[in-house]
Short mmCIF file of C-alpha atoms in Angstrom, two decimals:
data_model
loop_
_atom_site.label_atom_id
_atom_site.label_comp_id
_atom_site.label_asym_id
_atom_site.label_seq_id
_atom_site.Cartn_x
_atom_site.Cartn_y
_atom_site.Cartn_z
CA MET A 1 28.42 21.36 8.78
CA GLY A 2 26.84 20.49 5.44
CA ASN A 3 28.11 18.00 2.91
CA ASN A 4 28.36 20.52 0.03
CA LEU A 5 26.06 18.51 -2.23
CA SER A 6 23.30 20.36 -4.03
CA VAL A 7 20.17 18.32 -4.69
CA VAL A 8 17.01 18.69 -6.76
CA ILE A 9 13.95 16.70 -5.67
CA CYS A 10 11.52 16.15 -8.53
CA ASP A 11 8.17 14.60 -7.58
CA ASP A 12 4.57 15.67 -8.21
CA SER A 13 3.63 14.64 -4.66
CA VAL A 14 4.10 17.32 -2.02
CA LEU A 15 4.21 14.53 0.60
CA ILE A 16 7.12 12.77 -1.10
CA ARG A 17 9.00 16.06 -1.55
CA LYS A 18 8.52 16.82 2.13
CA LYS A 19 9.71 13.38 3.28
CA LEU A 20 12.64 13.30 0.90
CA ARG A 21 13.71 16.81 1.95
CA SER A 22 13.62 15.74 5.60
CA ASN A 23 15.76 12.66 4.82
CA LEU A 24 18.24 14.74 2.81
CA GLU A 25 18.51 17.27 5.63
CA LYS A 26 19.33 14.41 7.99
CA CYS A 27 22.11 13.51 5.53
CA LYS A 28 23.42 17.08 5.98
CA CYS A 29 22.39 18.29 2.52
CA GLU A 30 21.84 22.03 2.79
CA GLU A 31 21.19 23.12 -0.79
CA ILE A 32 17.89 21.46 -1.74
CA TYR A 33 15.53 22.56 -4.53
CA GLU A 34 12.10 21.18 -5.37
CA ALA A 35 10.37 20.56 -8.70
CA GLU A 36 6.82 19.25 -9.18
CA ASN A 37 7.37 17.90 -12.69
CA GLY A 38 10.04 17.08 -15.25
CA ASN A 39 9.96 20.47 -16.97
CA VAL A 40 10.60 22.36 -13.74
CA ALA A 41 13.41 19.93 -12.88
CA ILE A 42 15.10 20.47 -16.26
CA ASP A 43 15.00 24.25 -15.75
CA LEU A 44 16.36 23.87 -12.20
CA VAL A 45 19.21 21.67 -13.39
CA LYS A 46 20.16 24.31 -15.99
CA GLU A 47 19.94 27.10 -13.45
CA LYS A 48 21.47 25.49 -10.35
CA ASN A 49 23.72 22.80 -11.85
CA PRO A 50 23.06 20.39 -8.91
CA ASP A 51 25.18 17.35 -8.06
CA VAL A 52 22.18 15.05 -7.61
CA VAL A 53 18.57 14.84 -8.80
CA PHE A 54 16.03 12.53 -7.15
CA MET A 55 13.51 11.92 -9.93
CA ASP A 56 10.04 10.38 -9.73
CA ILE A 57 8.95 8.47 -12.84
CA VAL A 58 5.16 8.84 -13.07
CA MET A 59 4.35 12.56 -13.23
CA PRO A 60 2.00 14.79 -15.22
CA ASP A 61 3.28 17.11 -17.99
CA LYS A 62 6.72 15.58 -18.36
CA ASP A 63 7.46 12.22 -16.77
CA GLY A 64 10.72 11.22 -15.11
CA MET A 65 12.10 9.11 -17.96
CA GLU A 66 11.74 11.95 -20.46
CA ALA A 67 13.25 14.44 -18.02
CA LEU A 68 16.15 12.03 -17.33
CA GLN A 69 16.89 11.86 -21.04
CA GLU A 70 16.97 15.66 -21.40
CA ILE A 71 19.12 16.13 -18.29
CA MET A 72 21.59 13.52 -19.50
CA ASP A 73 21.76 15.29 -22.88
CA SER A 74 22.37 18.74 -21.40
CA SER A 75 24.37 17.95 -18.24
CA PRO A 76 25.64 14.37 -18.28
CA GLU A 77 27.70 14.90 -15.12
CA THR A 78 24.53 15.26 -13.00
CA LYS A 79 23.75 12.14 -11.00
CA VAL A 80 20.05 11.33 -11.48
CA VAL A 81 18.56 8.85 -9.01
CA MET A 82 15.22 7.50 -10.20
CA ALA A 83 12.60 6.81 -7.51
CA SER A 84 9.45 4.86 -8.19
CA SER A 85 6.89 2.71 -6.42
CA ALA A 86 6.97 0.47 -9.50
CA GLY A 87 10.50 -0.89 -9.35
CA THR A 88 10.03 -3.35 -12.18
CA LYS A 89 13.01 -4.78 -14.03
CA GLU A 90 11.83 -2.98 -17.17
CA HIS A 91 11.81 0.40 -15.40
CA LEU A 92 15.22 -0.28 -13.88
CA LYS A 93 16.71 -1.34 -17.22
CA LYS A 94 15.26 1.65 -19.07
CA ALA A 95 16.49 4.10 -16.43
CA LEU A 96 20.04 2.73 -16.41
CA GLU A 97 20.14 2.66 -20.22
CA LYS A 98 19.18 6.31 -20.28
CA GLY A 99 22.04 7.12 -17.93
CA ALA A 100 20.44 7.14 -14.47
CA TYR A 101 22.94 6.90 -11.62
CA ASP A 102 20.75 4.61 -9.51
CA PHE A 103 17.19 3.48 -8.91
CA ILE A 104 15.40 3.39 -5.57
CA GLN A 105 12.09 1.86 -4.61
CA LYS A 106 9.43 4.03 -2.94
CA PRO A 107 8.60 4.67 -0.19
CA VAL A 108 12.08 6.17 0.00
CA THR A 109 13.64 5.29 3.33
CA LEU A 110 16.25 7.27 5.23
CA GLU A 111 18.55 4.27 4.88
CA ALA A 112 18.29 4.33 1.06
CA VAL A 113 18.94 8.09 0.92
CA THR A 114 21.86 7.81 3.35
CA ASN A 115 23.43 5.04 1.25
CA ILE A 116 23.11 6.96 -2.01
CA ILE A 117 24.36 10.25 -0.60
CA GLY A 118 27.24 8.43 1.13
CA LYS A 119 28.19 6.73 -2.13
CA ILE A 120 28.13 10.02 -4.07
CA ILE A 121 30.22 11.87 -1.46
CA LYS A 122 32.79 9.07 -1.58
CA GLU A 123 32.97 9.24 -5.37
CA CYS A 124 33.30 13.03 -5.29
CA GLU A 125 36.17 12.73 -2.78
CA GLN A 126 37.94 10.19 -5.00
CA ASP A 127 37.54 12.49 -8.01
CA VAL A 128 39.26 15.38 -6.23
CA MET B 1 -7.57 -11.52 10.08
CA PHE B 2 -10.16 -14.28 9.92
CA SER B 3 -11.86 -12.83 13.00
CA GLN B 4 -12.90 -9.67 11.12
CA TYR B 5 -14.54 -11.71 8.35
CA PHE B 6 -16.12 -14.29 10.64
CA GLY B 7 -17.28 -11.55 13.02
CA GLN B 8 -19.06 -9.89 10.11
CA PHE B 9 -20.74 -13.20 9.32
CA LEU B 10 -21.94 -13.50 12.95
CA LEU B 11 -23.33 -9.98 12.68
CA ASN B 12 -25.05 -10.59 9.34
CA LYS B 13 -26.66 -13.73 10.76
CA SER B 14 -27.80 -11.80 13.86
CA PHE B 15 -25.90 -14.08 16.23
CA ILE B 16 -24.49 -10.95 17.83
CA THR B 17 -25.05 -7.20 17.70
CA ARG B 18 -22.68 -4.64 16.18
CA GLU B 19 -21.75 -3.41 19.66
CA GLN B 20 -20.99 -6.94 20.87
CA LEU B 21 -18.80 -7.56 17.82
CA ALA B 22 -16.90 -4.29 18.30
CA ASP B 23 -16.39 -5.15 21.97
CA ALA B 24 -15.16 -8.68 21.22
CA LEU B 25 -12.84 -7.51 18.42
CA GLU B 26 -11.40 -4.87 20.69
CA PHE B 27 -10.60 -7.56 23.25
CA GLN B 28 -9.13 -9.79 20.57
CA GLN B 29 -6.94 -6.94 19.33
CA SER B 30 -5.73 -6.23 22.85
CA VAL B 31 -4.48 -9.80 23.27
CA HIS B 32 -3.33 -10.33 19.68
CA VAL B 33 0.42 -10.07 19.55
CA LYS B 34 2.07 -9.14 16.30
CA PHE B 35 4.69 -11.32 14.67
CA GLY B 36 7.45 -8.76 15.16
CA VAL B 37 6.62 -8.31 18.83
CA ILE B 38 6.81 -12.06 19.46
CA ALA B 39 10.13 -12.16 17.58
CA ILE B 40 11.54 -9.47 19.91
CA GLU B 41 10.03 -11.14 22.96
CA GLU B 42 11.68 -14.45 22.01
CA GLY B 43 15.00 -12.66 21.58
CA TYR B 44 15.24 -13.54 17.89
CA MET B 45 15.17 -9.98 16.58
CA THR B 46 15.95 -6.44 17.74
CA PRO B 47 13.31 -3.66 17.47
CA LEU B 48 15.45 -2.04 14.75
CA GLN B 49 15.41 -5.22 12.70
CA VAL B 50 11.62 -5.49 13.08
CA GLU B 51 11.31 -1.88 11.91
CA GLU B 52 13.53 -2.64 8.90
CA VAL B 53 11.30 -5.57 7.91
CA HIS B 54 8.17 -3.38 8.26
CA GLU B 55 9.75 -0.75 5.99
CA LYS B 56 10.67 -3.40 3.44
CA GLN B 57 7.08 -4.70 3.51
CA LYS B 58 5.98 -1.33 2.16
CA GLN B 59 8.07 -1.91 -0.95
CA VAL B 60 7.59 -5.57 -1.73
CA ASP B 61 4.64 -7.92 -1.43
CA LYS B 62 6.21 -10.43 0.94
CA ARG B 63 5.37 -11.79 4.37
CA PHE B 64 7.21 -10.61 7.47
CA GLY B 65 8.88 -14.00 7.97
CA GLU B 66 9.99 -14.26 4.37
CA ILE B 67 11.76 -10.86 4.47
CA ALA B 68 13.26 -11.54 7.91
CA VAL B 69 14.78 -14.77 6.58
CA GLU B 70 16.10 -13.02 3.43
CA LEU B 71 17.76 -10.36 5.58
CA GLY B 72 19.26 -13.04 7.80
CA PHE B 73 17.34 -11.97 10.91
CA LEU B 74 15.44 -15.24 11.34
CA THR B 75 15.86 -18.87 10.32
CA ASP B 76 13.04 -20.86 8.66
CA GLU B 77 12.66 -22.85 11.88
CA GLN B 78 12.22 -19.68 13.96
CA VAL B 79 9.57 -18.43 11.52
CA GLN B 80 7.60 -21.67 11.87
CA LEU B 81 7.82 -21.43 15.64
CA LEU B 82 6.63 -17.82 15.66
CA LEU B 83 3.81 -18.57 13.25
CA SER B 84 2.46 -21.31 15.46
CA ASN B 85 2.27 -18.75 18.28
CA GLN B 86 0.29 -16.37 16.14
CA LYS B 87 -2.25 -18.73 14.56
CA GLN B 88 -5.85 -19.29 15.60
CA SER B 89 -6.54 -15.72 16.60
CA HIS B 90 -10.26 -16.49 16.09
CA LEU B 91 -10.03 -18.43 19.34
CA PHE B 92 -9.56 -15.10 21.12
CA LEU B 93 -12.74 -13.89 19.46
CA ALA B 94 -14.52 -17.02 20.71
CA GLN B 95 -13.12 -16.45 24.18
CA ALA B 96 -14.25 -12.82 24.19
CA LEU B 97 -17.78 -13.66 23.00
CA VAL B 98 -18.20 -16.55 25.45
CA ASP B 99 -16.66 -14.73 28.44
CA ARG B 100 -19.04 -11.84 27.92
CA GLY B 101 -22.04 -14.14 27.58
CA TYR B 102 -22.81 -13.03 24.02
CA MET B 103 -22.62 -16.61 22.72
CA THR B 104 -22.11 -20.09 24.16
CA ILE B 105 -19.17 -22.23 23.04
CA GLN B 106 -21.64 -24.50 21.28
CA GLN B 107 -23.24 -21.59 19.40
CA PHE B 108 -19.81 -20.34 18.31
CA SER B 109 -18.77 -23.76 17.16
CA ASP B 110 -22.07 -24.25 15.27
CA ALA B 111 -21.68 -20.84 13.64
CA LEU B 112 -18.19 -21.79 12.45
CA GLU B 113 -19.63 -24.94 10.91
CA THR B 114 -22.45 -22.98 9.22
CA TYR B 115 -19.91 -20.48 7.85
CA LYS B 116 -17.86 -23.32 6.41
CA LYS B 117 -20.93 -24.96 4.82
CA GLU B 118 -22.42 -21.76 3.43
CA ASN B 119 -19.13 -20.90 1.79
CA SER B 120 -18.63 -24.47 0.52
CA LEU B 121 -15.17 -24.59 2.05
CA SER B 122 -12.98 -27.66 2.08
CA ASP B 123 -11.34 -28.58 5.41
CA GLU B 124 -8.01 -27.47 4.01
CA HIS B 125 -9.30 -24.11 2.70
CA PHE B 126 -11.13 -23.41 5.95
CA GLU B 127 -8.10 -24.30 8.06
CA ALA B 128 -5.93 -21.98 5.94
CA MET B 129 -8.45 -19.14 6.36
CA LYS B 130 -8.59 -19.62 10.13
CA ASN B 131 -4.79 -19.47 10.19
CA GLY B 132 -4.85 -16.07 8.53
CA ASN B 133 -4.17 -17.02 4.90
CA ILE B 134 -5.28 -13.78 3.28
CA GLU B 135 -5.35 -15.11 -0.30
CA LYS B 136 -7.89 -17.78 0.74
CA LEU B 137 -9.93 -15.23 2.69
CA ILE B 138 -10.17 -12.85 -0.25
CA THR B 139 -10.95 -15.63 -2.74
CA ASN B 140 -13.81 -16.57 -0.47
CA THR B 141 -14.96 -12.96 -0.11
CA LEU B 142 -15.08 -12.05 -3.81
CA ASP B 143 -17.58 -13.54 -6.25
CA HIS B 144 -16.46 -15.55 -9.28
CA ALA B 145 -16.24 -12.57 -11.64
CA GLY B 146 -14.39 -10.55 -9.02
CA ASN B 147 -11.82 -13.28 -8.46
CA GLU B 148 -11.35 -13.75 -12.17
CA LYS B 149 -10.76 -10.08 -13.00
CA PHE B 150 -9.54 -8.46 -9.81
CA GLY B 151 -8.52 -11.28 -7.41
CA LYS B 152 -4.79 -10.52 -7.44
CA TYR B 153 -5.36 -6.78 -7.20
CA VAL B 154 -7.83 -6.94 -4.31
CA THR B 155 -5.78 -9.50 -2.37
CA LEU B 156 -2.77 -7.19 -2.56
CA PHE B 157 -4.95 -4.21 -1.60
CA ALA B 158 -6.23 -6.06 1.48
CA LYS B 159 -2.63 -6.82 2.46
CA ASN B 160 -1.48 -3.25 1.86
CA MET B 161 -4.38 -1.89 3.90
CA ILE B 162 -3.12 -4.00 6.79
CA ARG B 163 0.52 -3.07 6.18
CA PHE B 164 0.07 0.68 5.58
CA ILE B 165 -3.19 1.80 7.16
CA ASP B 166 -5.13 -0.43 9.56
CA ASP B 167 -4.27 -3.95 10.73
CA GLN B 168 -7.95 -4.60 11.50
CA ALA B 169 -9.21 -3.68 8.01
CA TYR B 170 -11.41 -6.08 6.10
CA ILE B 171 -13.19 -5.94 2.78
CA GLU B 172 -16.46 -7.07 1.24
CA VAL B 173 -18.05 -6.73 -2.17
CA SER B 174 -20.28 -3.66 -2.35
CA GLN B 175 -23.63 -3.72 -4.14
CA GLU B 176 -23.94 0.06 -4.24
CA LYS B 177 -24.56 1.60 -7.67
CA ASP B 178 -23.20 5.06 -8.40
CA LEU B 179 -21.17 5.99 -5.38
CA GLU B 180 -20.91 9.62 -4.58
CA ASN B 181 -18.47 10.60 -1.89
CA ASP B 182 -16.63 13.67 -0.71
CA TRP B 183 -13.29 12.69 -2.23
CA LEU B 184 -12.14 10.50 -5.07
CA VAL B 185 -8.56 9.53 -5.88
CA TYR B 186 -8.05 7.62 -9.10
CA GLN B 187 -5.19 6.20 -11.09
CA ASN B 188 -5.16 4.33 -14.38
CA ILE B 189 -2.96 1.35 -15.01
CA ILE B 190 -2.22 0.94 -18.70
CA GLY B 191 -0.85 -1.90 -20.80
CA GLU B 192 -1.95 -5.43 -21.61
CA ASN B 193 -4.40 -5.62 -18.68
CA PRO B 194 -5.56 -2.04 -18.16
CA LEU B 195 -7.28 -1.12 -14.93
CA PHE B 196 -9.12 1.90 -13.57
CA THR B 197 -8.46 2.11 -9.82
CA ALA B 198 -10.00 4.56 -7.38
CA ILE B 199 -10.53 5.23 -3.69
CA SER B 200 -13.78 6.97 -2.82
CA ALA B 201 -14.15 8.25 0.74
CA SER B 202 -16.02 10.61 3.00
CA GLU B 203 -13.98 13.56 4.25
CA ASP B 204 -13.52 11.95 7.70
CA VAL B 205 -12.23 8.65 6.38
CA PHE B 206 -10.14 10.41 3.72
CA LEU B 207 -8.42 12.42 6.45
CA THR B 208 -7.88 9.28 8.52
CA ILE B 209 -6.13 7.50 5.65
CA ALA B 210 -4.18 10.68 4.83
CA SER B 211 -3.01 11.17 8.44
CA ILE B 212 -1.94 7.55 8.92
CA HIS B 213 -0.06 7.44 5.64
CA ALA B 214 1.59 10.84 6.11
CA GLU B 215 2.44 9.91 9.72
CA GLU B 216 1.09 13.22 10.99
CA GLU B 217 -2.31 14.53 12.11
CA LEU B 218 -4.05 16.20 9.17
CA THR B 219 -7.24 18.09 9.94
CA GLU B 220 -8.21 19.46 6.55
CA VAL B 221 -8.11 18.09 3.05
CA ASP B 222 -5.33 20.33 1.80
CA GLU B 223 -2.64 19.58 -0.78
CA LEU B 224 -0.68 17.43 1.68
CA ALA B 225 -3.72 15.31 2.64
CA GLN B 226 -4.64 14.81 -1.00
CA ALA B 227 -1.04 13.87 -1.84
CA SER B 228 -0.98 11.40 1.04
CA VAL B 229 -4.01 9.36 -0.07
CA ALA B 230 -2.93 9.63 -3.71
CA GLU B 231 0.52 8.33 -2.74
CA PHE B 232 -1.01 5.41 -0.84
CA LEU B 233 -2.89 4.37 -3.99
CA ASN B 234 0.24 4.96 -6.07
CA LEU B 235 2.43 2.86 -3.76
CA HIS B 236 -0.11 0.05 -3.79
CA ASN B 237 -0.40 0.19 -7.59
CA GLY B 238 3.40 0.26 -7.88
CA ILE B 239 3.71 -2.97 -5.87
CA TYR B 240 0.94 -4.46 -8.03
CA LEU B 241 2.95 -3.55 -11.16
CA VAL B 242 6.04 -5.22 -9.72
CA ASN B 243 4.03 -8.39 -8.94
CA MET B 244 2.53 -8.42 -12.43
CA SER B 245 5.96 -7.82 -13.98
CA ASN B 246 7.32 -10.79 -12.03
CA TRP B 247 4.43 -12.85 -13.47
CA GLY B 248 5.35 -11.73 -17.01
CA THR B 249 2.94 -8.83 -17.61
CA GLU B 250 4.45 -5.36 -18.01
CA LEU B 251 2.10 -2.54 -17.01
CA HIS B 252 2.49 1.20 -16.50
CA MET B 253 0.74 3.82 -14.41
CA ARG B 254 -0.69 7.21 -15.20
CA PRO B 255 -0.34 9.99 -12.60
CA GLN B 256 -3.00 9.95 -9.86
CA GLU B 257 -5.75 12.57 -9.73
CA VAL B 258 -7.76 13.78 -6.74
CA VAL B 259 -11.25 15.21 -7.25
CA LYS B 260 -13.99 16.44 -4.94
CA ASP B 261 -17.64 15.35 -5.07
CA ALA B 262 -17.27 13.15 -8.12
CA THR B 263 -19.20 10.03 -9.09
CA VAL B 264 -17.66 7.23 -11.13
CA LEU B 265 -19.93 6.30 -14.03
CA GLY B 266 -19.66 3.11 -16.08
CA GLU B 267 -19.48 -0.54 -15.18
CA SER B 268 -17.21 -1.01 -12.19
CA TYR B 269 -16.53 -3.45 -9.37
CA LYS B 270 -16.88 -1.93 -5.94
CA ILE B 271 -15.32 -3.11 -2.72
CA SER B 272 -16.25 -1.77 0.70
CA VAL B 273 -13.15 -1.41 2.84
CA HIS B 274 -13.97 -1.41 6.55
CA THR B 275 -11.47 0.31 8.80
CA GLN B 276 -11.69 1.02 12.51
CA ARG B 277 -12.47 4.64 11.61
CA GLY B 278 -15.12 4.06 8.95
CA VAL B 279 -15.79 2.61 5.53
CA PHE B 280 -14.45 3.71 2.15
CA HIS B 281 -14.73 2.19 -1.30
CA LEU B 282 -12.26 0.78 -3.76
CA ILE B 283 -13.61 1.10 -7.30
CA LEU B 284 -12.14 -0.99 -10.11
CA SER B 285 -12.79 -1.48 -13.80
CA ASP B 286 -10.98 -3.60 -16.34
CA ARG B 287 -12.46 -1.34 -19.04
CA PRO B 288 -11.07 2.04 -18.07
CA GLU B 289 -12.04 3.47 -21.48
CA GLN B 290 -15.70 3.13 -20.47
CA ILE B 291 -15.30 4.97 -17.16
CA THR B 292 -16.30 8.60 -16.88
CA LEU B 293 -16.64 10.93 -13.93
CA ASN B 294 -19.54 13.16 -13.09
CA PRO B 295 -18.91 16.06 -13.09
CA SER B 296 -16.51 15.35 -15.94
CA MET B 297 -12.88 16.30 -15.53
CA ASP B 298 -10.86 18.45 -17.88
CA SER B 299 -8.15 15.87 -18.17
CA GLU B 300 -8.78 12.66 -20.04
CA LEU B 301 -9.36 9.59 -17.89
CA VAL B 302 -7.46 7.17 -20.09
#
């Protein structure tokens, strides 16, 4: 049985999307959508109203920080988890200031995804 | 690690043939036991813990022992003990060459001495290199200008090659001019110390890197294969940005691009990266604004 969370994966790399999807499926996420840049992710968030977005930072067209800002403006209840290979303190600070839920370092491991999804499920249960 | 570099020296000096070197390195690899394996063998760590440290090494530029201690899997004393078991892997190379009759012990020992003299190495520096100190090895491999401009970057790249792709990989400075290869992946680092970074590879080697990094067999350079090599460069550059940030320099990355049959024009520093499955090139420039591609790309480089 699924965990009822809907998730958007936003990354320009098809490899990362594939690996992240596989990890999310192992965490029993059933409703998973993919976006290859920030613009597509923003549209998906409007359309699907997901619980969680996994957002890459460095992307063509619209990068992850800009997309985070727009998502926070339009649907502040969405939990946006930033994922980057460059987990510098500056990136982390900027992301949290803009309202990101969390920040994970790439390559994204199953353990990191499991922890985040577990934390979100727990919070959702407490909110009910 | 030292064996790959010293083996290349023996080959360049015609002490041994390419086949003899490949044979000896293969033997050395077969008897070389990795740090994590010794840790399991000694009962210090579980396979799961070793795997966790390997995963962590893909995110941060730290040694196996350092991470294992941070995670509470090993004590400092255990790390020292394990390191002493792992050192001097060049002795296995010596053993392989002597056992097979390719060199005598005296010739090997003389060659080591010549290597040390030709590279003007102090006893301490040479000892560190023999014990697998990668920073010292790379410093010795690059020329002065290379060390000055790209030393930190190339040292990290050599480490990440070993961590992500091929534990037998070694690098040397390439004298080739305008490299044209089947595939080129590039990414610009912007900020105070901008950098053009690129991997240029034949289709075969490109697919090898792509398959290893994607952890699945890829037989054609499709979107997934391109994404895999691009992501390898991106992960490496990300770790470089974290290192530089820790040293007080904030940098940012542009998205990576993959192009076919392109040549990098403009002054650049080229490194040949030797893997067990072939050679590819790392191309760097600290003046990315002067780099162009032929044929030119629609998107701006910088």
